[in-house]
PDB file of C-alpha atoms in Angstrom:
ATOM      1  CA  MET A   1       0.000   0.000   0.000  1.00 55.00           C
ATOM      2  CA  SER A   2       2.981   2.295   0.337  1.00 65.00           C
ATOM      3  CA  TRP A   3       2.992   2.990  -3.400  1.00 59.00           C
ATOM      4  CA  VAL A   4      -0.616   4.177  -3.120  1.00 56.00           C
ATOM      5  CA  TRP A   5       0.292   6.687  -0.437  1.00 60.00           C
ATOM      6  CA  GLN A   6       3.304   7.812  -2.428  1.00 58.00           C
ATOM      7  CA  HIS A   7       1.074   8.314  -5.470  1.00 53.00           C
ATOM      8  CA  LEU A   8      -1.464  10.324  -3.444  1.00 56.00           C
ATOM      9  CA  LEU A   9       1.301  12.396  -1.868  1.00 62.00           C
ATOM     10  CA  GLY A  10       2.709  13.119  -5.320  1.00 58.00           C
ATOM     11  CA  LEU A  11      -0.704  14.278  -6.545  1.00 57.00           C
ATOM     12  CA  TRP A  12      -1.133  16.442  -3.439  1.00 59.00           C
ATOM     13  CA  ASN A  13       2.249  18.079  -3.988  1.00 65.00           C
ATOM     14  CA  LEU A  14       1.419  18.620  -7.667  1.00 66.00           C
ATOM     15  CA  PHE A  15      -1.871  20.260  -6.703  1.00 63.00           C
ATOM     16  CA  TRP A  16      -0.153  22.747  -4.392  1.00 67.00           C
ATOM     17  CA  LEU A  17       2.525  23.434  -6.981  1.00 72.00           C
ATOM     18  CA  ILE A  18      -0.191  24.363  -9.485  1.00 72.00           C
ATOM     19  CA  VAL A  19      -1.888  26.569  -6.878  1.00 73.00           C
ATOM     20  CA  LEU A  20       1.366  28.420  -6.176  1.00 79.00           C
ATOM     21  CA  VAL A  21       2.013  28.945  -9.892  1.00 74.00           C
ATOM     22  CA  ILE A  22      -1.522  30.298 -10.361  1.00 76.00           C
ATOM     23  CA  VAL A  23      -1.196  32.723  -7.445  1.00 75.00           C
ATOM     24  CA  PHE A  24       2.280  34.033  -8.243  1.00 76.00           C
ATOM     25  CA  THR A  25       1.579  34.514 -11.954  1.00 77.00           C
ATOM     26  CA  SER A  26      -1.871  36.065 -11.446  1.00 83.00           C
ATOM     27  CA  PRO A  27      -0.804  39.668 -12.338  1.00 87.00           C
ATOM     28  CA  PHE A  28       0.945  38.632 -15.567  1.00 85.00           C
ATOM     29  CA  GLU A  29      -2.154  38.683 -17.786  1.00 88.00           C
ATOM     30  CA  THR A  30      -2.988  42.236 -16.721  1.00 88.00           C
ATOM     31  CA  LEU A  31       0.597  43.450 -17.030  1.00 85.00           C
ATOM     32  CA  GLY A  32       0.941  41.790 -20.422  1.00 87.00           C
ATOM     33  CA  TRP A  33      -2.159  43.572 -21.674  1.00 86.00           C
ATOM     34  CA  TRP A  34      -0.964  46.917 -20.355  1.00 85.00           C
ATOM     35  CA  ALA A  35       2.505  46.415 -21.833  1.00 84.00           C
ATOM     36  CA  GLY A  36       0.954  45.840 -25.266  1.00 80.00           C
ATOM     37  CA  TRP A  37       1.763  42.133 -25.508  1.00 77.00           C
ATOM     38  CA  SER A  38      -1.891  41.189 -25.738  1.00 67.00           C
ATOM     39  CA  ARG A  39      -3.276  40.876 -29.251  1.00 56.00           C
ATOM     40  CA  LYS A  40      -6.407  42.643 -28.070  1.00 57.00           C
ATOM     41  CA  ARG A  41      -4.448  45.763 -27.134  1.00 46.00           C
ATOM     42  CA  ASP A  42      -2.483  45.679 -30.399  1.00 43.00           C
ATOM     43  CA  ARG A  43      -5.641  45.975 -32.486  1.00 42.00           C
ATOM     44  CA  PRO A  44      -6.809  49.551 -33.147  1.00 40.00           C
ATOM     45  CA  GLU A  45      -9.858  50.213 -31.065  1.00 46.00           C
ATOM     46  CA  GLU A  46     -13.170  50.803 -32.757  1.00 43.00           C
ATOM     47  CA  PRO A  47     -15.963  52.693 -31.063  1.00 45.00           C
ATOM     48  CA  ALA A  48     -18.712  50.400 -29.844  1.00 52.00           C
ATOM     49  CA  ARG A  49     -21.754  50.588 -32.062  1.00 54.00           C
ATOM     50  CA  PRO A  50     -25.125  50.408 -30.318  1.00 55.00           C
ATOM     51  CA  SER A  51     -27.082  47.292 -31.259  1.00 57.00           C
ATOM     52  CA  SER A  52     -30.251  48.947 -30.003  1.00 61.00           C
ATOM     53  CA  GLU A  53     -31.723  52.425 -29.759  1.00 69.00           C
ATOM     54  CA  PRO A  54     -30.273  54.711 -27.065  1.00 68.00           C
ATOM     55  CA  SER A  55     -32.206  54.403 -23.853  1.00 71.00           C
ATOM     56  CA  ASP A  56     -32.304  55.805 -20.356  1.00 69.00           C
ATOM     57  CA  GLY A  57     -32.444  52.307 -18.968  1.00 70.00           C
ATOM     58  CA  PRO A  58     -32.583  50.896 -16.480  1.00 89.00           C
ATOM     59  CA  PHE A  59     -29.128  49.454 -17.115  1.00 95.00           C
ATOM     60  CA  LEU A  60     -27.983  46.482 -15.090  1.00 96.00           C
ATOM     61  CA  VAL A  61     -24.601  44.756 -15.131  1.00 97.00           C
ATOM     62  CA  TYR A  62     -24.284  41.260 -13.701  1.00 97.00           C
ATOM     63  CA  LEU A  63     -20.879  40.070 -12.510  1.00 97.00           C
ATOM     64  CA  THR A  64     -20.565  36.414 -11.615  1.00 96.00           C
ATOM     65  CA  GLY A  65     -18.608  34.935  -8.714  1.00 93.00           C
ATOM     66  CA  VAL A  66     -15.255  33.190  -8.513  1.00 92.00           C
ATOM     67  CA  ALA A  67     -16.552  29.958 -10.027  1.00 90.00           C
ATOM     68  CA  GLY A  68     -17.056  31.793 -13.331  1.00 92.00           C
ATOM     69  CA  PHE A  69     -15.543  30.477 -16.563  1.00 90.00           C
ATOM     70  CA  SER A  70     -16.331  33.085 -19.229  1.00 90.00           C
ATOM     71  CA  GLY A  71     -18.638  35.945 -20.108  1.00 86.00           C
ATOM     72  CA  GLU A  72     -20.816  33.614 -22.157  1.00 85.00           C
ATOM     73  CA  PHE A  73     -21.066  30.833 -19.579  1.00 87.00           C
ATOM     74  CA  LEU A  74     -23.210  31.295 -16.514  1.00 89.00           C
ATOM     75  CA  ALA A  75     -24.538  28.559 -14.280  1.00 88.00           C
ATOM     76  CA  ARG A  76     -28.197  27.688 -14.897  1.00 89.00           C
ATOM     77  CA  ARG A  77     -29.148  29.034 -11.486  1.00 91.00           C
ATOM     78  CA  GLU A  78     -27.622  32.416 -12.387  1.00 94.00           C
ATOM     79  CA  ARG A  79     -29.329  32.432 -15.789  1.00 94.00           C
ATOM     80  CA  GLY A  80     -32.607  31.710 -14.025  1.00 94.00           C
ATOM     81  CA  PHE A  81     -31.968  34.607 -11.645  1.00 95.00           C
ATOM     82  CA  LEU A  82     -31.377  37.017 -14.536  1.00 95.00           C
ATOM     83  CA  ASP A  83     -34.553  35.775 -16.225  1.00 94.00           C
ATOM     84  CA  ARG A  84     -36.461  36.615 -13.037  1.00 95.00           C
ATOM     85  CA  LEU A  85     -34.965  40.099 -13.038  1.00 94.00           C
ATOM     86  CA  ARG A  86     -36.030  40.615 -16.657  1.00 94.00           C
ATOM     87  CA  GLN A  87     -39.578  39.694 -15.695  1.00 93.00           C
ATOM     88  CA  ARG A  88     -39.536  42.162 -12.812  1.00 94.00           C
ATOM     89  CA  LEU A  89     -37.745  44.922 -14.727  1.00 92.00           C
ATOM     90  CA  PRO A  90     -39.338  45.002 -18.187  1.00 90.00           C
ATOM     91  CA  GLY A  91     -37.319  47.080 -20.583  1.00 86.00           C
ATOM     92  CA  ALA A  92     -34.115  46.747 -18.558  1.00 90.00           C
ATOM     93  CA  ARG A  93     -30.886  46.518 -20.540  1.00 93.00           C
ATOM     94  CA  ILE A  94     -28.868  43.762 -18.895  1.00 94.00           C
ATOM     95  CA  VAL A  95     -25.143  43.248 -19.510  1.00 95.00           C
ATOM     96  CA  ASP A  96     -24.065  39.718 -18.610  1.00 94.00           C
ATOM     97  CA  ASP A  97     -21.390  38.968 -21.206  1.00 94.00           C
ATOM     98  CA  VAL A  98     -18.290  40.309 -19.416  1.00 96.00           C
ATOM     99  CA  PHE A  99     -15.982  37.882 -17.594  1.00 95.00           C
ATOM    100  CA  PRO A 100     -14.914  39.897 -14.537  1.00 96.00           C
ATOM    101  CA  PHE A 101     -11.856  37.758 -13.814  1.00 96.00           C
ATOM    102  CA  SER A 102      -9.916  38.955 -16.843  1.00 95.00           C
ATOM    103  CA  ALA A 103      -8.831  42.510 -17.578  1.00 94.00           C
ATOM    104  CA  THR A 104      -9.498  41.884 -21.291  1.00 93.00           C
ATOM    105  CA  ASN A 105     -12.672  39.776 -21.000  1.00 94.00           C
ATOM    106  CA  ASN A 106     -10.618  36.780 -22.109  1.00 93.00           C
ATOM    107  CA  PRO A 107     -12.501  33.612 -21.119  1.00 92.00           C
ATOM    108  CA  LEU A 108     -10.700  30.654 -19.628  1.00 91.00           C
ATOM    109  CA  ASP A 109     -11.206  28.807 -22.920  1.00 90.00           C
ATOM    110  CA  GLY A 110      -9.853  31.780 -24.872  1.00 88.00           C
ATOM    111  CA  ASP A 111      -6.366  32.540 -26.156  1.00 87.00           C
ATOM    112  CA  ARG A 112      -4.411  31.243 -23.160  1.00 86.00           C
ATOM    113  CA  LEU A 113      -1.254  29.247 -22.555  1.00 82.00           C
ATOM    114  CA  PHE A 114      -3.068  26.759 -20.304  1.00 83.00           C
ATOM    115  CA  ARG A 115      -6.362  26.755 -22.162  1.00 88.00           C
ATOM    116  CA  TRP A 116      -6.305  22.949 -22.296  1.00 89.00           C
ATOM    117  CA  LEU A 117      -6.238  22.743 -18.473  1.00 86.00           C
ATOM    118  CA  TRP A 118      -9.186  25.098 -17.957  1.00 88.00           C
ATOM    119  CA  VAL A 119     -11.246  23.400 -20.651  1.00 90.00           C
ATOM    120  CA  TRP A 120     -10.536  19.986 -19.128  1.00 88.00           C
ATOM    121  CA  LEU A 121     -11.487  21.209 -15.647  1.00 86.00           C
ATOM    122  CA  GLN A 122     -14.676  22.806 -16.975  1.00 88.00           C
ATOM    123  CA  GLU A 123     -15.703  19.597 -18.740  1.00 87.00           C
ATOM    124  CA  ARG A 124     -15.127  17.594 -15.557  1.00 84.00           C
ATOM    125  CA  ARG A 125     -17.146  19.904 -13.336  1.00 84.00           C
ATOM    126  CA  LEU A 126     -20.036  20.105 -15.801  1.00 82.00           C
ATOM    127  CA  LYS A 127     -20.314  16.331 -15.529  1.00 80.00           C
ATOM    128  CA  LEU A 128     -19.980  16.369 -11.745  1.00 75.00           C
ATOM    129  CA  PRO A 129     -20.880  19.794 -10.234  1.00 68.00           C
ATOM    130  CA  ASN A 130     -19.464  21.014  -6.904  1.00 66.00           C
ATOM    131  CA  ASN A 131     -16.452  18.740  -6.870  1.00 67.00           C
ATOM    132  CA  ILE A 132     -12.690  18.955  -6.618  1.00 70.00           C
ATOM    133  CA  PHE A 133     -12.447  20.146 -10.238  1.00 68.00           C
ATOM    134  CA  ASP A 134     -13.977  23.461  -9.179  1.00 78.00           C
ATOM    135  CA  VAL A 135     -11.062  24.225  -6.891  1.00 86.00           C
ATOM    136  CA  LEU A 136      -8.391  25.305  -9.376  1.00 87.00           C
ATOM    137  CA  ILE A 137     -10.834  27.510 -11.310  1.00 90.00           C
ATOM    138  CA  VAL A 138     -11.980  29.102  -8.050  1.00 90.00           C
ATOM    139  CA  VAL A 139      -8.378  29.606  -6.881  1.00 90.00           C
ATOM    140  CA  ARG A 140      -7.460  31.179 -10.207  1.00 92.00           C
ATOM    141  CA  ASN A 141     -10.369  33.626 -10.023  1.00 94.00           C
ATOM    142  CA  ILE A 142      -9.721  34.443  -6.360  1.00 93.00           C
ATOM    143  CA  ALA A 143      -6.178  35.362  -7.382  1.00 93.00           C
ATOM    144  CA  GLN A 144      -7.589  37.772  -9.995  1.00 94.00           C
ATOM    145  CA  THR A 145      -9.818  39.308  -7.335  1.00 95.00           C
ATOM    146  CA  MET A 146      -6.684  39.919  -5.301  1.00 93.00           C
ATOM    147  CA  VAL A 147      -5.067  41.564  -8.331  1.00 95.00           C
ATOM    148  CA  SER A 148      -8.100  43.862  -8.586  1.00 95.00           C
ATOM    149  CA  SER A 149      -7.624  44.961  -4.979  1.00 94.00           C
ATOM    150  CA  ASP A 150      -3.835  45.324  -5.166  1.00 93.00           C
ATOM    151  CA  PRO A 151      -2.770  49.014  -5.203  1.00 92.00           C
ATOM    152  CA  ARG A 152       0.028  48.180  -7.673  1.00 92.00           C
ATOM    153  CA  TYR A 153      -1.915  46.208 -10.280  1.00 93.00           C
ATOM    154  CA  GLY A 154      -5.524  46.974  -9.401  1.00 93.00           C
ATOM    155  CA  PRO A 155      -5.878  50.290 -11.273  1.00 95.00           C
ATOM    156  CA  VAL A 156      -4.774  48.643 -14.523  1.00 96.00           C
ATOM    157  CA  TYR A 157      -6.901  45.541 -13.986  1.00 96.00           C
ATOM    158  CA  ASN A 158     -10.013  47.510 -13.070  1.00 97.00           C
ATOM    159  CA  LEU A 159      -9.526  49.863 -16.012  1.00 96.00           C
ATOM    160  CA  GLY A 160      -9.468  46.877 -18.340  1.00 95.00           C
ATOM    161  CA  VAL A 161     -12.668  45.409 -16.902  1.00 97.00           C
ATOM    162  CA  ALA A 162     -14.356  48.826 -17.010  1.00 96.00           C
ATOM    163  CA  ARG A 163     -13.458  49.220 -20.701  1.00 95.00           C
ATOM    164  CA  GLU A 164     -15.145  45.909 -21.476  1.00 96.00           C
ATOM    165  CA  LEU A 165     -18.200  46.857 -19.423  1.00 97.00           C
ATOM    166  CA  ALA A 166     -18.402  50.257 -21.104  1.00 96.00           C
ATOM    167  CA  ALA A 167     -18.233  48.693 -24.564  1.00 95.00           C
ATOM    168  CA  SER A 168     -21.024  46.259 -23.691  1.00 95.00           C
ATOM    169  CA  LEU A 169     -23.163  49.032 -22.179  1.00 95.00           C
ATOM    170  CA  LEU A 170     -22.757  51.138 -25.313  1.00 94.00           C
ATOM    171  CA  ARG A 171     -23.833  48.194 -27.455  1.00 93.00           C
ATOM    172  CA  GLN A 172     -26.930  47.986 -25.271  1.00 92.00           C
ATOM    173  CA  GLY A 173     -27.760  51.604 -26.071  1.00 91.00           C
ATOM    174  CA  TYR A 174     -26.269  53.361 -23.037  1.00 94.00           C
ATOM    175  CA  PRO A 175     -26.267  57.151 -23.650  1.00 92.00           C
ATOM    176  CA  PRO A 176     -22.837  58.324 -22.463  1.00 90.00           C
ATOM    177  CA  HIS A 177     -22.297  61.458 -20.398  1.00 86.00           C
ATOM    178  CA  ARG A 178     -25.941  61.873 -19.454  1.00 88.00           C
ATOM    179  CA  GLY A 179     -25.607  60.670 -15.880  1.00 88.00           C
ATOM    180  CA  VAL A 180     -27.783  57.599 -16.435  1.00 92.00           C
ATOM    181  CA  PRO A 181     -27.500  55.129 -13.515  1.00 94.00           C
ATOM    182  CA  VAL A 182     -25.759  51.798 -13.981  1.00 96.00           C
ATOM    183  CA  THR A 183     -26.513  49.172 -11.354  1.00 97.00           C
ATOM    184  CA  ILE A 184     -23.906  46.455 -10.886  1.00 97.00           C
ATOM    185  CA  VAL A 185     -25.385  43.298  -9.380  1.00 97.00           C
ATOM    186  CA  ALA A 186     -22.407  41.250  -8.275  1.00 97.00           C
ATOM    187  CA  TYR A 187     -22.119  37.855  -6.678  1.00 96.00           C
ATOM    188  CA  SER A 188     -19.263  36.856  -4.368  1.00 95.00           C
ATOM    189  CA  GLY A 189     -15.862  38.088  -5.686  1.00 94.00           C
ATOM    190  CA  GLY A 190     -17.562  39.954  -8.519  1.00 95.00           C
ATOM    191  CA  ALA A 191     -18.496  42.637  -5.981  1.00 96.00           C
ATOM    192  CA  GLN A 192     -14.869  43.661  -5.475  1.00 97.00           C
ATOM    193  CA  ILE A 193     -14.292  43.941  -9.218  1.00 97.00           C
ATOM    194  CA  GLY A 194     -17.492  45.922  -9.691  1.00 97.00           C
ATOM    195  CA  ILE A 195     -16.360  48.416  -7.069  1.00 97.00           C
ATOM    196  CA  GLY A 196     -12.897  48.589  -8.635  1.00 97.00           C
ATOM    197  CA  ALA A 197     -14.356  49.362 -12.069  1.00 97.00           C
ATOM    198  CA  ALA A 198     -16.762  52.038 -10.798  1.00 97.00           C
ATOM    199  CA  PRO A 199     -14.407  55.077 -11.040  1.00 96.00           C
ATOM    200  CA  TYR A 200     -13.627  54.334 -14.690  1.00 96.00           C
ATOM    201  CA  LEU A 201     -17.279  53.851 -15.634  1.00 96.00           C
ATOM    202  CA  LYS A 202     -18.029  57.146 -13.925  1.00 95.00           C
ATOM    203  CA  ARG A 203     -15.195  58.957 -15.671  1.00 94.00           C
ATOM    204  CA  ASN A 204     -15.474  57.452 -19.163  1.00 92.00           C
ATOM    205  CA  LEU A 205     -19.249  57.137 -19.483  1.00 94.00           C
ATOM    206  CA  GLY A 206     -20.432  59.714 -16.976  1.00 93.00           C
ATOM    207  CA  ALA A 207     -22.367  56.891 -15.319  1.00 94.00           C
ATOM    208  CA  ARG A 208     -23.828  57.060 -11.837  1.00 94.00           C
ATOM    209  CA  VAL A 209     -22.773  53.700 -10.451  1.00 96.00           C
ATOM    210  CA  ARG A 210     -24.427  51.774  -7.675  1.00 96.00           C
ATOM    211  CA  VAL A 211     -23.604  48.252  -6.566  1.00 97.00           C
ATOM    212  CA  ILE A 212     -25.875  45.524  -5.218  1.00 97.00           C
ATOM    213  CA  SER A 213     -23.809  42.792  -3.658  1.00 96.00           C
ATOM    214  CA  LEU A 214     -25.034  39.221  -3.197  1.00 96.00           C
ATOM    215  CA  GLY A 215     -22.802  37.715  -0.538  1.00 94.00           C
ATOM    216  CA  GLY A 216     -20.038  39.923  -1.910  1.00 94.00           C
ATOM    217  CA  VAL A 217     -16.370  39.726  -0.987  1.00 94.00           C
ATOM    218  CA  MET A 218     -15.176  43.326  -0.901  1.00 95.00           C
ATOM    219  CA  THR A 219     -11.969  45.059   0.112  1.00 94.00           C
ATOM    220  CA  ASP A 220     -11.225  48.669   1.040  1.00 93.00           C
ATOM    221  CA  ASP A 221     -10.774  49.528  -2.640  1.00 95.00           C
ATOM    222  CA  PRO A 222     -10.686  53.302  -3.327  1.00 95.00           C
ATOM    223  CA  GLY A 223     -13.320  52.710  -6.016  1.00 96.00           C
ATOM    224  CA  ILE A 224     -15.951  52.663  -3.265  1.00 97.00           C
ATOM    225  CA  LEU A 225     -15.745  56.468  -3.224  1.00 96.00           C
ATOM    226  CA  ALA A 226     -17.059  56.564  -6.814  1.00 96.00           C
ATOM    227  CA  VAL A 227     -20.062  54.380  -5.961  1.00 97.00           C
ATOM    228  CA  GLU A 228     -23.249  56.298  -5.210  1.00 95.00           C
ATOM    229  CA  SER A 229     -24.559  53.466  -3.062  1.00 96.00           C
ATOM    230  CA  LEU A 230     -23.571  49.960  -2.095  1.00 97.00           C
ATOM    231  CA  ILE A 231     -26.317  47.671  -0.849  1.00 97.00           C
ATOM    232  CA  ASP A 232     -24.886  44.469   0.568  1.00 96.00           C
ATOM    233  CA  LEU A 233     -27.485  41.686   0.591  1.00 96.00           C
ATOM    234  CA  LYS A 234     -26.220  38.815   2.696  1.00 94.00           C
ATOM    235  CA  GLY A 235     -27.776  35.584   3.870  1.00 94.00           C
ATOM    236  CA  THR A 236     -27.801  34.942   7.590  1.00 93.00           C
ATOM    237  CA  ARG A 237     -26.102  31.587   6.973  1.00 93.00           C
ATOM    238  CA  ASP A 238     -23.494  33.078   4.656  1.00 93.00           C
ATOM    239  CA  ARG A 239     -20.941  34.089   7.259  1.00 88.00           C
ATOM    240  CA  LEU A 240     -17.475  32.957   6.243  1.00 90.00           C
ATOM    241  CA  VAL A 241     -16.912  33.930   2.594  1.00 90.00           C
ATOM    242  CA  PRO A 242     -18.169  37.564   2.731  1.00 90.00           C
ATOM    243  CA  ALA A 243     -16.114  38.052   5.900  1.00 90.00           C
ATOM    244  CA  LEU A 244     -12.871  37.286   4.052  1.00 89.00           C
ATOM    245  CA  GLY A 245     -12.628  40.818   2.666  1.00 89.00           C
ATOM    246  CA  TRP A 246     -13.101  42.249   6.148  1.00 90.00           C
ATOM    247  CA  LEU A 247     -10.549  39.876   7.683  1.00 90.00           C
ATOM    248  CA  ALA A 248      -7.854  40.337   5.032  1.00 90.00           C
ATOM    249  CA  TYR A 249      -8.085  44.116   4.508  1.00 92.00           C
ATOM    250  CA  PRO A 250      -7.672  46.277   7.626  1.00 93.00           C
ATOM    251  CA  GLY A 251      -9.055  49.275   5.725  1.00 93.00           C
ATOM    252  CA  ARG A 252     -12.498  47.803   6.380  1.00 95.00           C
ATOM    253  CA  TRP A 253     -11.962  47.813  10.147  1.00 94.00           C
ATOM    254  CA  ARG A 254     -13.755  50.595  12.030  1.00 93.00           C
ATOM    255  CA  PRO A 255     -10.639  51.990  13.760  1.00 94.00           C
ATOM    256  CA  VAL A 256      -9.055  52.753  10.359  1.00 94.00           C
ATOM    257  CA  THR A 257     -11.210  55.847  10.106  1.00 92.00           C
ATOM    258  CA  PHE A 258      -9.683  57.438   6.999  1.00 94.00           C
ATOM    259  CA  SER A 259      -9.804  54.412   4.709  1.00 95.00           C
ATOM    260  CA  PRO A 260     -11.990  54.771   1.592  1.00 96.00           C
ATOM    261  CA  TRP A 261     -14.385  52.157   2.962  1.00 96.00           C
ATOM    262  CA  ASN A 262     -14.978  53.937   6.256  1.00 96.00           C
ATOM    263  CA  ARG A 263     -15.297  57.313   4.577  1.00 96.00           C
ATOM    264  CA  ALA A 264     -18.009  55.904   2.307  1.00 96.00           C
ATOM    265  CA  ARG A 265     -19.688  54.243   5.289  1.00 95.00           C
ATOM    266  CA  ARG A 266     -19.784  57.498   7.256  1.00 95.00           C
ATOM    267  CA  ALA A 267     -21.235  59.258   4.200  1.00 94.00           C
ATOM    268  CA  GLY A 268     -24.150  56.811   4.267  1.00 94.00           C
ATOM    269  CA  ARG A 269     -23.289  55.169   0.965  1.00 95.00           C
ATOM    270  CA  ILE A 270     -23.074  51.615   2.366  1.00 96.00           C
ATOM    271  CA  GLN A 271     -26.085  49.646   3.556  1.00 95.00           C
ATOM    272  CA  PHE A 272     -26.132  46.112   4.922  1.00 94.00           C
ATOM    273  CA  ARG A 273     -29.286  44.042   4.577  1.00 92.00           C
ATOM    274  CA  ALA A 274     -29.974  40.521   5.803  1.00 90.00           C
ATOM    275  CA  CYS A 275     -31.989  38.784   3.094  1.00 88.00           C
ATOM    276  CA  GLY A 276     -32.928  35.455   4.615  1.00 87.00           C
ATOM    277  CA  PRO A 277     -31.234  32.186   5.606  1.00 93.00           C
ATOM    278  CA  MET A 278     -29.188  31.822   2.393  1.00 94.00           C
ATOM    279  CA  THR A 279     -25.795  30.152   2.207  1.00 94.00           C
ATOM    280  CA  HIS A 280     -22.986  31.208  -0.120  1.00 94.00           C
ATOM    281  CA  VAL A 281     -23.103  28.131  -2.350  1.00 89.00           C
ATOM    282  CA  GLY A 282     -25.114  24.955  -2.565  1.00 86.00           C
ATOM    283  CA  GLY A 283     -28.768  24.092  -2.573  1.00 88.00           C
ATOM    284  CA  SER A 284     -29.781  27.020  -0.375  1.00 91.00           C
ATOM    285  CA  ASP A 285     -27.779  29.824  -1.988  1.00 93.00           C
ATOM    286  CA  TYR A 286     -29.075  33.144  -3.325  1.00 95.00           C
ATOM    287  CA  PHE A 287     -30.303  31.605  -6.604  1.00 95.00           C
ATOM    288  CA  SER A 288     -31.938  28.453  -5.268  1.00 93.00           C
ATOM    289  CA  ARG A 289     -35.281  27.326  -6.670  1.00 91.00           C
ATOM    290  CA  LYS A 290     -35.672  24.548  -4.092  1.00 91.00           C
ATOM    291  CA  ALA A 291     -35.070  26.240  -0.741  1.00 92.00           C
ATOM    292  CA  THR A 292     -37.949  28.480   0.324  1.00 92.00           C
ATOM    293  CA  MET A 293     -38.777  31.310   2.690  1.00 93.00           C
ATOM    294  CA  PRO A 294     -41.472  30.742   5.360  1.00 91.00           C
ATOM    295  CA  ASP A 295     -44.139  32.012   2.949  1.00 91.00           C
ATOM    296  CA  GLY A 296     -43.131  29.471   0.309  1.00 91.00           C
ATOM    297  CA  THR A 297     -41.211  31.877  -1.965  1.00 93.00           C
ATOM    298  CA  CYS A 298     -38.062  30.241  -3.287  1.00 94.00           C
ATOM    299  CA  TYR A 299     -34.791  31.971  -2.486  1.00 95.00           C
ATOM    300  CA  GLY A 300     -34.144  32.910  -6.119  1.00 94.00           C
ATOM    301  CA  ASP A 301     -37.502  34.672  -6.406  1.00 95.00           C
ATOM    302  CA  TYR A 302     -37.070  36.376  -3.046  1.00 95.00           C
ATOM    303  CA  VAL A 303     -33.621  37.763  -3.903  1.00 96.00           C
ATOM    304  CA  ALA A 304     -34.843  38.871  -7.335  1.00 95.00           C
ATOM    305  CA  ASP A 305     -37.685  40.724  -5.609  1.00 94.00           C
ATOM    306  CA  GLN A 306     -35.194  42.395  -3.263  1.00 94.00           C
ATOM    307  CA  VAL A 307     -32.958  43.501  -6.119  1.00 95.00           C
ATOM    308  CA  ALA A 308     -35.858  44.730  -8.270  1.00 94.00           C
ATOM    309  CA  SER A 309     -37.252  46.762  -5.362  1.00 91.00           C
ATOM    310  CA  ILE A 310     -34.062  48.833  -5.268  1.00 89.00           C
ATOM    311  CA  PHE A 311     -34.587  50.189  -8.819  1.00 82.00           C
TER     312      PHE A 311
END
């Protein structure tokens, strides 16, 4: 049996080696884009052409969480949630095609050195959801969230994401420089990236940005000062993951009075709302169609009602 243990130990060591490589190389994609090595940056930019008539909205941007794979792929539960929002907000222009864990909206199955690995992991987890194959994708996206919050790389990363969001909003008919609100609905780590992109959306489009967080992981990013309001919807059973931003970034601690987060909090821009006994992931998360509130409303419908009521 010793060879079995040696084999398992070898796989365990390989796993941690891959994790370390992912973490330590996480800024390279952003830096490569900014340095002009990315093919996307080398192409001359064309102004986004609206695919629909200009509108005053409402405009809604959805940013997925750290299990995301691309701008085109969303889990069925998230697609169902967006369908519920469309029913509750007729006429809303919804942007859901931007992958927030890439500064250039490059999906994990896009033009990448390790594309084969991400595609293989995605195929495995589609066959067997919520398993070990999720871990490396989640770790990779968590590392990009950390890049977004890093004062050295974050401004470049968040600029890149904001450019992709702006282009998609313009295609949806967003009228620039008219102060039309843009509401970012962000799940998990997408909340941090939405906050990071807010100053650039405000500057480049003249947008009034507000963020609705669903169990969001957020840091003390200076972008919070460009957000008109942040409403943090959090399940009462979702304690650990949203707390990671608070634990890891002292700027969110009350004694650090002059941090961007605490300045925005004192200005009344941040609201915290308990939205029921939701968990972060699993069968009773924010998008669940099975778990129900005491009145029989499923969690997905209840959260969609909460979000729609804010518009």
